[in-house]
């Protein structure tokens, strides 16, 4: 009965009522009123300020470009410059004088603006920097900016994106022709970098976090802070259509990210569209009006919370904190941690059930761990017992044929190498060996097979020294080499080649066995891959399946064996294992080695 009385008003009900009364209700009501009253006013202010800003930015940019146009026009009509350029050979003194005039023209302007003067016949050119390849008059006389200049009698504005050798990004060129008696004798070009645009746009004082973009009359980006993350060269067609629909208001809203886009067009014969982007959320958050209202709401909510909630929070959350501390300990590995239960309420119920669940989990974990260890040990033993008789049968078969075909010396050699292999297999009860030892076993095996096949194939072993001290499961490479000889090289007409490679790749070791034998048909290759994933291993693919299964048992499904093959071309088999200089466990895997 005592427990039932305590459960009449649950903790969650009390907590809901408490915070609804103290904070949620007033914050929700006041916040809603604040948003309704101030958001529209704030948004209109942002729109008006953004429109004025982009208009001023367009005027500033037009003024900057106009200064370069005027200066260049004056330079191209200077009689002294015209006279010196018109000479068939420009002397060094004349060249120096022209360069001084160019220097004076650029004085007081951005240091990154470059000027180039190029004679129409290509015999003379001078620059305050490096002349781009695009200004090679002999190769590009009728292209690009030169074509524009040949068709115009005034100053030409040309969208001309390129990056100088020093890494400076140029976005526009202002160019003019130098004429004598109506004939073009030279071209003068000012290359304007993007930081000139940035300076012109940033001179407009504004309190908004505003970004700019500038496009020419062909919707080609000259300067871009708004869409630069999208790597666009031309304005997106969908965005262009939205701007066309909003042409009267010259503003639109974008949702991702949410922002206001406003724009204006510079006057003159080469109009540029200057666009500005203002993030709506940031503007609204930083609006003084909204901030003042939000502060008032927060102060009211805090006052209520400070006045009423401390006693309630302390009494209600004490058992919850105890449960959380216990869960943190368990999460960090202390599975013996338990909740100390004092009350008979919902938290007491949770604590007792948590303790009971942890007890059951510990029992299940211990049982499962023992099962997994036993299963893994038994499966590895089974795999080892499969591969050793298979290899021994093939080797004894080799000795039988050599006894018939060769002399005593060959038999002595092959039996000696076989003895090394069998001795290592019986004596070495460890799960893993160093790669240097594994390569030695492969060498012994290859010595036997080369005698058997009468030098039918050449062998190249290319294993990096940095992995020689690493540990891998024993007899992990020899089955792959055996498979390459029996199924790839044996049936090939003529001499074959076998390459064994080993190297480190990041935190992995890669072994690759390549042969140029008869290869494997697609149907047979699919069959081998299926058998590698099967629980039972068929006799045709025991070596491959054994290796793949052993590697996955030791290291997980991210590692193992992959095969690529093409009939009459050859086969490539690759084994992937972790890079490790620590031996695997030393469980006894050789219970029946002496039978």
Coordinates of C-alpha atoms in Angstrom, one line a residue:
X1 CA 0.0 0.0 0.0
X2 CA 2.9 2.3 0.8
X3 CA 4.3 1.8 -2.7
X4 CA 1.0 2.4 -4.4
X5 CA 0.6 5.8 -2.6
X6 CA 4.0 7.0 -3.9
X7 CA 3.1 6.0 -7.4
X8 CA 0.0 8.1 -7.6
X9 CA 1.9 11.1 -8.9
X10 CA 4.7 9.8 -11.0
X11 CA 8.1 11.5 -11.3
X12 CA 7.5 12.3 -15.0
X13 CA 4.2 13.9 -14.3
X14 CA 5.7 16.1 -11.6
X15 CA 8.7 17.0 -13.7
X16 CA 6.4 17.9 -16.7
X17 CA 4.1 20.1 -14.5
X18 CA 7.1 21.8 -12.8
X19 CA 8.9 22.8 -15.9
X20 CA 5.8 23.6 -17.9
X21 CA 4.7 26.1 -15.2
X22 CA 8.2 27.5 -14.5
X23 CA 9.8 27.8 -17.9
X24 CA 8.1 26.2 -20.9
X25 CA 4.8 28.1 -20.8
X26 CA 6.1 31.6 -20.3
X27 CA 9.1 31.1 -22.7
X28 CA 6.8 29.7 -25.4
X29 CA 4.2 32.5 -25.0
X30 CA 6.6 35.4 -24.8
X31 CA 8.9 33.9 -27.5
X32 CA 6.0 33.6 -29.9
X33 CA 4.8 37.1 -29.3
X34 CA 8.4 38.4 -29.7
X35 CA 8.8 36.6 -33.0
X36 CA 5.5 37.7 -34.4
X37 CA 6.0 41.4 -33.5
X38 CA 9.7 41.7 -34.4
X39 CA 10.5 39.3 -37.2
X40 CA 8.6 41.1 -39.9
X41 CA 10.0 44.5 -38.9
X42 CA 13.5 43.1 -38.8
X43 CA 13.2 41.4 -42.1
X44 CA 12.0 44.6 -43.9
X45 CA 14.9 46.5 -42.4
X46 CA 17.4 43.9 -43.6
X47 CA 15.8 44.0 -47.1
X48 CA 16.0 47.8 -47.3
X49 CA 19.6 48.0 -46.0
X50 CA 20.7 45.2 -48.3
X51 CA 19.2 47.0 -51.4
X52 CA 20.9 50.2 -50.5
X53 CA 24.2 48.5 -49.9
X54 CA 24.2 46.6 -53.2
X55 CA 23.3 49.9 -55.0
X56 CA 26.3 51.6 -53.3
X57 CA 28.5 48.7 -54.1
X58 CA 27.6 48.8 -57.8
X59 CA 28.4 52.5 -57.9
X60 CA 31.7 51.9 -56.1
X61 CA 32.6 49.2 -58.6
X62 CA 31.6 51.3 -61.6
X63 CA 33.7 54.2 -60.2
X64 CA 36.8 52.0 -59.8
X65 CA 36.5 50.5 -63.3
X66 CA 35.8 54.0 -64.7
X67 CA 39.1 55.2 -63.2
X68 CA 41.0 52.5 -65.0
X69 CA 39.2 53.2 -68.3
X70 CA 40.0 56.9 -68.1
X71 CA 43.6 56.3 -67.3
X72 CA 44.0 53.8 -70.1
X73 CA 42.2 56.0 -72.6
X74 CA 44.6 58.9 -71.7
X75 CA 47.6 56.7 -72.1
X76 CA 46.5 55.4 -75.5
X77 CA 45.9 58.9 -76.9
X78 CA 49.2 60.4 -75.6
X79 CA 51.0 61.7 -78.6
X80 CA 54.4 60.9 -77.2
X81 CA 53.4 57.3 -76.6
X82 CA 51.9 57.0 -80.1
X83 CA 55.0 58.4 -81.7
X84 CA 57.4 56.0 -79.9
X85 CA 55.2 53.0 -80.6
X86 CA 54.8 53.8 -84.3
X87 CA 58.6 53.5 -84.9
X88 CA 59.6 50.3 -86.6
X89 CA 62.2 49.6 -83.9
X90 CA 61.6 50.8 -80.3
X91 CA 64.9 51.8 -78.7
X92 CA 65.8 50.9 -75.2
X93 CA 65.5 54.5 -74.2
X94 CA 62.0 54.7 -75.7
X95 CA 61.0 51.4 -74.0
X96 CA 62.1 52.8 -70.6
X97 CA 60.1 56.0 -71.2
X98 CA 57.0 53.9 -72.1
X99 CA 57.5 51.8 -69.0
X100 CA 57.7 54.9 -66.9
X101 CA 54.4 56.2 -68.3
X102 CA 52.8 52.8 -67.5
X103 CA 54.2 52.9 -64.0
X104 CA 52.8 56.4 -63.5
X105 CA 49.4 55.3 -64.8
X106 CA 49.3 52.6 -62.2
X107 CA 50.5 54.8 -59.4
X108 CA 48.1 54.9 -56.5
X109 CA 46.2 51.9 -57.6
X110 CA 46.3 48.3 -56.5
X111 CA 49.8 46.8 -56.7
X112 CA 48.4 43.7 -58.2
X113 CA 47.0 45.4 -61.3
X114 CA 49.2 44.7 -64.3
X115 CA 49.5 46.5 -67.6
X116 CA 50.7 45.1 -70.9
X117 CA 51.6 47.0 -74.2
X118 CA 51.8 44.9 -77.3
X119 CA 52.5 46.1 -80.8
X120 CA 50.1 44.9 -83.5
X121 CA 52.9 43.3 -85.5
X122 CA 54.3 41.5 -82.5
X123 CA 57.7 43.1 -82.7
X124 CA 57.6 44.8 -79.4
X125 CA 55.9 44.1 -76.1
X126 CA 56.3 45.4 -72.5
X127 CA 54.6 44.6 -69.2
X128 CA 54.7 45.5 -65.6
X129 CA 54.5 41.8 -64.9
X130 CA 54.5 38.6 -67.0
X131 CA 52.5 38.7 -70.3
X132 CA 50.1 35.7 -70.4
X133 CA 50.3 33.2 -73.2
X134 CA 46.7 34.3 -74.3
X135 CA 48.3 37.7 -75.3
X136 CA 50.6 36.1 -77.8
X137 CA 49.6 38.4 -80.7
X138 CA 51.0 36.0 -83.4
X139 CA 48.9 33.1 -82.1
X140 CA 45.7 34.9 -80.9
X141 CA 45.4 38.0 -83.2
X142 CA 41.8 37.1 -84.1
X143 CA 40.7 35.6 -80.8
X144 CA 39.6 36.7 -77.3
X145 CA 40.4 40.3 -76.3
X146 CA 42.2 41.1 -79.5
X147 CA 39.1 40.3 -81.6
X148 CA 37.1 42.6 -79.3
X149 CA 39.6 45.4 -79.7
X150 CA 39.8 45.0 -83.5
X151 CA 36.0 45.5 -83.7
X152 CA 35.9 48.5 -81.4
X153 CA 37.1 52.1 -81.4
X154 CA 36.8 52.7 -77.7
X155 CA 37.8 51.1 -74.4
X156 CA 36.9 47.4 -74.2
X157 CA 35.8 45.6 -71.0
X158 CA 36.6 41.9 -71.2
X159 CA 35.9 39.0 -68.8
X160 CA 39.3 37.4 -68.6
X161 CA 39.8 34.8 -65.9
X162 CA 43.3 33.5 -65.5
X163 CA 45.8 32.8 -62.7
X164 CA 49.3 34.3 -62.9
X165 CA 52.4 32.3 -62.2
X166 CA 52.6 34.0 -58.8
X167 CA 49.1 32.6 -58.0
X168 CA 47.2 35.9 -58.4
X169 CA 43.6 35.4 -59.7
X170 CA 42.7 38.0 -62.5
X171 CA 39.0 38.4 -63.4
X172 CA 38.7 41.3 -65.9
X173 CA 40.7 43.2 -68.4
X174 CA 40.3 46.8 -69.5
X175 CA 41.8 47.3 -73.0
X176 CA 42.2 49.9 -75.7
X177 CA 43.9 50.3 -79.0
X178 CA 46.7 52.8 -79.9
X179 CA 46.0 54.0 -83.4
X180 CA 47.8 56.1 -85.9
X181 CA 46.0 57.5 -89.0
X182 CA 43.1 55.2 -88.1
X183 CA 45.2 52.1 -88.1
X184 CA 45.8 49.9 -85.0
X185 CA 49.5 49.9 -84.2
X186 CA 49.4 48.5 -80.6
X187 CA 47.2 47.2 -77.9
X188 CA 47.2 48.4 -74.2
X189 CA 45.7 46.0 -71.7
X190 CA 45.1 46.4 -67.9
X191 CA 44.5 43.1 -66.1
X192 CA 42.4 43.6 -63.0
X193 CA 42.7 41.0 -60.1
X194 CA 39.8 39.9 -58.0
X195 CA 41.1 41.8 -55.0
X196 CA 40.4 45.1 -56.7
X197 CA 36.8 44.1 -56.9
X198 CA 36.9 43.1 -53.3
X199 CA 38.3 46.4 -52.3
X200 CA 35.7 48.3 -54.3
X201 CA 32.9 46.3 -52.8
X202 CA 34.2 46.4 -49.2
X203 CA 34.5 50.2 -49.2
X204 CA 30.7 50.3 -48.7
X205 CA 30.2 50.5 -45.0
X206 CA 27.6 48.1 -43.8
X207 CA 26.8 46.4 -40.5
X208 CA 25.4 43.3 -42.2
X209 CA 27.4 40.1 -42.7
X210 CA 27.2 40.5 -46.5
X211 CA 28.8 38.6 -49.3
X212 CA 29.1 39.7 -53.0
X213 CA 29.2 38.2 -56.4
X214 CA 29.6 40.0 -59.8
X215 CA 28.6 38.6 -63.2
X216 CA 28.9 40.1 -66.6
X217 CA 26.2 40.5 -69.2
X218 CA 26.8 36.9 -70.3
X219 CA 26.2 35.6 -66.8
X220 CA 29.9 34.8 -66.4
X221 CA 31.2 35.1 -62.8
X222 CA 33.9 37.7 -62.4
X223 CA 33.9 37.7 -58.6
X224 CA 32.1 35.3 -56.3
X225 CA 31.8 35.0 -52.6
X226 CA 28.2 33.7 -52.7
X227 CA 28.4 30.5 -54.9
X228 CA 32.1 29.8 -54.7
X229 CA 31.5 26.5 -52.9
X230 CA 29.7 25.2 -55.9
X231 CA 32.6 25.8 -58.3
X232 CA 30.4 27.5 -60.9
X233 CA 31.7 29.5 -63.9
X234 CA 28.4 30.6 -65.2
X235 CA 25.3 31.5 -63.2
X236 CA 23.0 28.5 -62.7
X237 CA 20.0 28.5 -65.1
X238 CA 17.4 28.0 -62.4
X239 CA 18.8 30.9 -60.3
X240 CA 18.8 33.0 -63.5
X241 CA 15.1 32.3 -64.0
X242 CA 14.3 33.2 -60.4
X243 CA 16.1 36.5 -60.8
X244 CA 14.2 37.2 -64.1
X245 CA 10.9 36.6 -62.3
X246 CA 11.9 39.0 -59.5
X247 CA 13.3 41.6 -61.8
X248 CA 10.9 44.4 -60.5
X249 CA 11.8 44.0 -56.8
X250 CA 15.5 43.0 -57.4
X251 CA 15.4 40.6 -54.5
X252 CA 14.7 37.0 -53.8
X253 CA 15.0 34.4 -51.0
X254 CA 17.0 31.2 -51.1
X255 CA 16.3 28.4 -48.8
X256 CA 19.6 26.4 -48.7
X257 CA 21.2 28.2 -46.9
X258 CA 18.4 30.6 -46.0
X259 CA 19.3 34.1 -47.2
X260 CA 18.3 37.2 -49.0
X261 CA 19.7 37.9 -52.5
X262 CA 19.6 41.5 -53.8
X263 CA 21.2 42.9 -56.9
X264 CA 21.8 46.0 -59.0
X265 CA 23.4 46.7 -62.4
X266 CA 26.2 49.1 -63.0
X267 CA 25.5 51.8 -65.7
X268 CA 27.4 52.2 -68.9
X269 CA 28.1 50.2 -72.1
X270 CA 29.4 47.2 -70.2
X271 CA 26.8 46.5 -67.4
X272 CA 27.8 44.3 -64.5
X273 CA 25.3 42.7 -62.1
X274 CA 26.4 43.1 -58.5
X275 CA 24.7 40.7 -56.1
X276 CA 24.7 40.6 -52.4
X277 CA 23.8 37.8 -50.0
X278 CA 22.7 38.2 -46.4
X279 CA 22.0 35.2 -44.2
X280 CA 18.5 35.7 -42.7
X281 CA 19.0 33.6 -39.6
X282 CA 22.2 35.3 -38.6
X283 CA 20.6 38.7 -39.2
X284 CA 17.5 37.9 -37.2
X285 CA 19.6 36.4 -34.3
X286 CA 21.8 39.5 -34.2
X287 CA 19.0 42.0 -34.5
X288 CA 19.0 44.4 -31.6
X289 CA 15.3 44.4 -31.3
X290 CA 14.9 40.7 -31.2
X291 CA 17.9 40.4 -28.9
X292 CA 16.4 42.9 -26.4
X293 CA 13.0 41.0 -26.4
X294 CA 14.8 37.6 -26.1
X295 CA 16.8 38.9 -23.1
X296 CA 13.6 40.0 -21.4
X297 CA 12.0 36.7 -22.0
X298 CA 15.1 34.8 -20.8
X299 CA 15.3 37.0 -17.6
X300 CA 11.6 36.3 -16.8
X301 CA 12.1 32.6 -17.3
X302 CA 15.3 32.5 -15.3
X303 CA 13.7 34.4 -12.5
X304 CA 10.9 31.9 -12.2
X305 CA 13.4 29.0 -12.4
X306 CA 15.7 30.4 -9.7
X307 CA 12.8 31.2 -7.5
X308 CA 11.0 27.8 -7.5
X309 CA 13.0 25.1 -9.2
X310 CA 16.2 24.4 -7.2
X311 CA 14.5 22.5 -4.4
X312 CA 12.3 20.5 -6.8
X313 CA 15.3 19.7 -9.1
X314 CA 17.5 18.5 -6.3
X315 CA 14.9 16.3 -4.8
X316 CA 13.7 14.8 -8.1
X317 CA 17.1 14.3 -9.9
X318 CA 19.2 12.8 -7.1
X319 CA 18.3 9.2 -7.8
X320 CA 18.5 9.9 -11.6
X321 CA 22.1 11.1 -11.2
X322 CA 22.9 7.9 -9.3
X323 CA 21.6 5.8 -12.1
X324 CA 23.5 7.9 -14.7
X325 CA 26.8 7.5 -12.8
X326 CA 26.3 3.8 -12.7
X327 CA 25.6 3.7 -16.5
X328 CA 28.7 5.8 -17.2
X329 CA 30.8 3.3 -15.2
X330 CA 29.4 0.4 -17.1
X331 CA 29.9 2.2 -20.4
X332 CA 33.6 2.7 -19.5
X333 CA 34.1 -1.0 -18.8
X334 CA 33.2 -1.4 -15.2
X335 CA 30.5 -4.1 -15.5
X336 CA 30.5 -4.7 -11.8
X337 CA 29.1 -1.3 -11.0
X338 CA 25.6 -1.3 -9.4
X339 CA 23.0 1.2 -8.4
X340 CA 22.4 1.8 -4.7
X341 CA 18.6 1.8 -4.4
X342 CA 17.0 3.9 -1.5
X343 CA 13.5 4.7 -2.7
X344 CA 10.6 2.5 -3.8
X345 CA 9.4 4.8 -6.7
X346 CA 10.0 4.8 -10.4
X347 CA 13.8 5.3 -9.9
X348 CA 13.9 2.5 -7.5
X349 CA 12.2 0.3 -10.0
X350 CA 14.6 1.3 -12.7
X351 CA 17.7 0.8 -10.5
X352 CA 16.7 -2.7 -9.4
X353 CA 16.0 -3.7 -12.9
X354 CA 19.2 -2.2 -14.2
X355 CA 21.2 -4.1 -11.5
X356 CA 19.4 -7.4 -12.5
X357 CA 20.0 -6.7 -16.2
X358 CA 23.7 -6.1 -15.6
X359 CA 23.9 -9.4 -13.6
X360 CA 22.4 -11.3 -16.5
X361 CA 24.6 -9.6 -19.1
X362 CA 27.7 -10.5 -17.1
X363 CA 26.6 -14.2 -17.1
X364 CA 25.7 -14.2 -20.8
X365 CA 29.0 -12.4 -21.7
X366 CA 31.1 -15.0 -19.8
X367 CA 29.2 -17.9 -21.3
X368 CA 29.4 -16.5 -24.8
X369 CA 33.1 -15.7 -24.6
X370 CA 33.8 -19.2 -23.5
X371 CA 31.7 -20.6 -26.4
X372 CA 33.4 -18.3 -29.0
X373 CA 36.9 -19.2 -27.8
X374 CA 36.2 -22.9 -28.0
X375 CA 34.5 -22.6 -31.4
X376 CA 37.4 -20.6 -32.8
X377 CA 40.0 -23.0 -31.5
X378 CA 38.2 -26.0 -32.8
X379 CA 37.6 -24.4 -36.3
X380 CA 41.3 -23.4 -36.6
X381 CA 42.4 -26.9 -35.6
X382 CA 40.0 -28.4 -38.3
X383 CA 41.4 -26.0 -40.9
X384 CA 45.0 -26.9 -40.1
X385 CA 44.2 -30.6 -40.3
X386 CA 42.7 -30.2 -43.7
X387 CA 45.6 -28.4 -45.3
X388 CA 48.5 -30.6 -44.1
X389 CA 47.3 -34.0 -45.6
X390 CA 46.5 -32.2 -48.9
X391 CA 50.1 -30.8 -49.2
X392 CA 51.7 -34.0 -48.1
X393 CA 49.8 -36.0 -50.7
X394 CA 51.0 -33.7 -53.5
X395 CA 54.6 -33.8 -52.3
X396 CA 54.6 -37.6 -52.1
X397 CA 53.1 -37.8 -55.5
X398 CA 56.1 -35.7 -56.8
X399 CA 58.6 -38.1 -55.1
X400 CA 56.8 -41.0 -56.8
X401 CA 57.2 -39.5 -60.3
X402 CA 60.8 -38.4 -59.6
X403 CA 61.8 -41.9 -58.6
X404 CA 60.7 -43.0 -62.0
X405 CA 62.1 -40.2 -64.1
X406 CA 65.2 -38.9 -62.3
X407 CA 68.3 -40.0 -60.5
X408 CA 69.1 -40.3 -56.8
X409 CA 70.4 -36.7 -56.4
X410 CA 67.1 -35.2 -57.3
X411 CA 65.3 -37.5 -54.9
X412 CA 67.7 -36.6 -52.1
X413 CA 67.1 -32.9 -52.7
X414 CA 63.3 -33.1 -52.8
X415 CA 63.1 -35.3 -49.7
X416 CA 65.4 -32.9 -47.9
X417 CA 63.2 -29.9 -48.7
X418 CA 60.1 -31.9 -47.7
X419 CA 61.7 -32.8 -44.5
X420 CA 62.2 -29.2 -43.7
X421 CA 58.6 -28.4 -44.3
X422 CA 57.3 -31.4 -42.3
X423 CA 59.7 -30.7 -39.5
X424 CA 58.5 -27.1 -39.2
X425 CA 54.9 -28.1 -39.3
X426 CA 55.3 -30.7 -36.5
X427 CA 57.6 -28.8 -34.3
X428 CA 56.1 -25.3 -34.6
X429 CA 52.9 -25.3 -32.5
X430 CA 52.6 -21.5 -32.7
X431 CA 49.7 -19.9 -34.6
X432 CA 51.9 -17.4 -36.3
X433 CA 55.4 -17.1 -37.7
X434 CA 57.5 -14.2 -38.9
X435 CA 57.2 -13.4 -42.6
X436 CA 60.9 -14.2 -43.1
X437 CA 60.3 -17.8 -41.8
X438 CA 57.1 -18.1 -44.0
X439 CA 59.1 -17.0 -47.1
X440 CA 61.7 -19.6 -46.2
X441 CA 59.1 -22.4 -46.2
X442 CA 57.8 -21.1 -49.5
X443 CA 61.3 -21.3 -50.9
X444 CA 61.6 -24.9 -49.8
X445 CA 58.3 -25.8 -51.4
X446 CA 59.3 -24.1 -54.7
X447 CA 62.6 -26.0 -54.7
X448 CA 60.6 -29.2 -54.7
X449 CA 58.2 -28.1 -57.4
X450 CA 60.9 -26.8 -59.7
X451 CA 62.6 -30.2 -59.6
X452 CA 59.2 -31.9 -60.2
X453 CA 58.4 -29.7 -63.2
X454 CA 61.9 -29.7 -64.6
X455 CA 62.3 -25.9 -64.5
X456 CA 59.0 -25.4 -66.3
X457 CA 58.6 -22.0 -64.6
X458 CA 60.7 -19.1 -63.2
X459 CA 60.1 -17.7 -59.8
X460 CA 60.7 -14.1 -58.5
X461 CA 60.2 -13.3 -54.8
X462 CA 59.9 -9.6 -54.1
X463 CA 59.1 -9.0 -50.4
X464 CA 59.9 -5.7 -48.8
X465 CA 62.4 -5.9 -45.9
X466 CA 60.2 -3.7 -43.7
X467 CA 57.6 -6.4 -43.3
X468 CA 60.0 -9.4 -42.7
X469 CA 59.7 -9.2 -38.9
X470 CA 55.9 -9.0 -39.0
X471 CA 53.8 -12.0 -37.9
X472 CA 51.3 -13.8 -40.0
X473 CA 49.4 -17.1 -39.6
X474 CA 51.7 -20.0 -40.6
X475 CA 51.2 -21.8 -43.9
X476 CA 49.3 -18.7 -45.2
X477 CA 51.3 -18.2 -48.5
X478 CA 52.3 -21.7 -49.5
X479 CA 48.8 -22.9 -50.4
X480 CA 48.3 -19.9 -52.8
X481 CA 51.7 -20.7 -54.4
X482 CA 50.7 -24.3 -54.7
X483 CA 47.3 -23.4 -56.3
X484 CA 49.1 -21.2 -58.8
X485 CA 51.5 -24.0 -59.9
X486 CA 48.9 -26.8 -60.0
X487 CA 46.0 -25.0 -61.6
X488 CA 47.8 -22.3 -63.5
X489 CA 51.3 -23.3 -64.6
X490 CA 51.1 -27.1 -64.8
X491 CA 48.8 -27.1 -67.9
X492 CA 50.5 -24.3 -69.7
X493 CA 52.4 -25.0 -72.9
X494 CA 55.9 -23.5 -72.6
X495 CA 57.7 -21.8 -69.8
X496 CA 55.7 -19.9 -67.2
X497 CA 56.5 -17.2 -64.7
X498 CA 55.6 -16.9 -61.0
X499 CA 55.9 -13.7 -59.0
X500 CA 55.5 -13.5 -55.2
X501 CA 55.2 -9.9 -53.9
X502 CA 54.9 -8.6 -50.4
X503 CA 54.6 -5.0 -49.2
X504 CA 53.1 -2.7 -46.6
X505 CA 50.2 -0.5 -47.4
X506 CA 49.2 1.9 -44.6
X507 CA 48.4 -0.4 -41.7
X508 CA 48.0 -3.5 -43.8
X509 CA 50.3 -6.2 -45.3
X510 CA 49.6 -7.2 -48.9
X511 CA 50.8 -10.5 -50.4
X512 CA 50.3 -11.0 -54.1
X513 CA 50.9 -14.2 -56.1
X514 CA 50.9 -13.7 -59.9
X515 CA 51.3 -16.3 -62.6
X516 CA 50.9 -16.2 -66.4
X517 CA 49.4 -19.7 -66.6
X518 CA 46.3 -21.0 -68.2
X519 CA 44.0 -18.9 -66.0
X520 CA 40.6 -19.7 -64.6
X521 CA 37.3 -19.5 -66.4
X522 CA 34.7 -17.2 -65.1
X523 CA 32.4 -20.1 -64.1
X524 CA 35.2 -21.9 -62.3
X525 CA 36.3 -18.7 -60.6
X526 CA 32.8 -18.1 -59.3
X527 CA 32.7 -21.7 -58.0
X528 CA 36.0 -21.1 -56.1
X529 CA 34.7 -17.9 -54.6
X530 CA 31.5 -19.6 -53.5
X531 CA 33.5 -22.4 -51.9
X532 CA 35.6 -19.9 -50.0
X533 CA 32.4 -18.7 -48.3
X534 CA 31.0 -22.1 -47.7
X535 CA 31.2 -24.0 -44.4
X536 CA 32.4 -27.2 -46.1
X537 CA 35.5 -27.1 -48.2
X538 CA 35.6 -29.1 -51.5
X539 CA 38.8 -30.7 -52.6
X540 CA 39.4 -28.4 -55.6
X541 CA 39.6 -25.2 -53.6
X542 CA 40.8 -26.4 -50.2
X543 CA 44.0 -24.3 -50.2
X544 CA 42.3 -21.1 -51.3
X545 CA 39.3 -21.5 -49.1
X546 CA 41.4 -22.5 -46.1
X547 CA 43.6 -19.4 -46.4
X548 CA 40.6 -17.1 -46.7
X549 CA 38.8 -18.6 -43.8
X550 CA 41.8 -18.6 -41.5
X551 CA 42.6 -14.9 -42.2
X552 CA 39.0 -14.0 -41.6
X553 CA 38.9 -16.0 -38.3
X554 CA 42.0 -14.3 -37.1
X555 CA 41.4 -10.7 -38.3
X556 CA 37.8 -10.3 -39.3
X557 CA 35.7 -9.9 -42.5
X558 CA 37.7 -6.8 -43.7
X559 CA 40.6 -9.0 -44.5
X560 CA 41.1 -12.1 -46.6
X561 CA 41.8 -13.3 -50.1
X562 CA 40.7 -11.9 -53.5
X563 CA 41.3 -13.6 -56.9
X564 CA 41.5 -12.0 -60.4
X565 CA 41.9 -14.4 -63.4
X566 CA 41.4 -14.5 -67.1
X567 CA 41.7 -17.6 -69.3
X568 CA 45.0 -18.0 -71.2
X569 CA 46.3 -14.8 -69.5
X570 CA 47.0 -15.7 -65.9
X571 CA 45.8 -15.3 -62.3
X572 CA 46.5 -12.8 -59.5
X573 CA 45.7 -13.8 -55.9
X574 CA 46.0 -11.2 -53.2
X575 CA 46.0 -11.7 -49.4
X576 CA 45.3 -8.8 -47.1
X577 CA 46.3 -8.9 -43.4
X578 CA 46.9 -6.3 -40.7
X579 CA 50.5 -5.0 -40.2
X580 CA 51.6 -6.5 -36.8
X581 CA 54.9 -7.2 -35.1
X582 CA 53.2 -9.1 -32.3
X583 CA 52.6 -12.9 -32.5
X584 CA 49.1 -14.3 -32.5
X585 CA 48.0 -16.4 -29.5
X586 CA 49.9 -19.5 -28.7
X587 CA 47.0 -21.9 -28.4
X588 CA 48.0 -25.5 -29.1
X589 CA 46.8 -26.2 -32.7
X590 CA 48.6 -29.5 -33.3
X591 CA 46.7 -32.1 -31.3
X592 CA 47.1 -34.7 -34.1
X593 CA 50.3 -33.7 -35.8
X594 CA 52.1 -36.9 -34.9
X595 CA 49.4 -39.3 -35.9

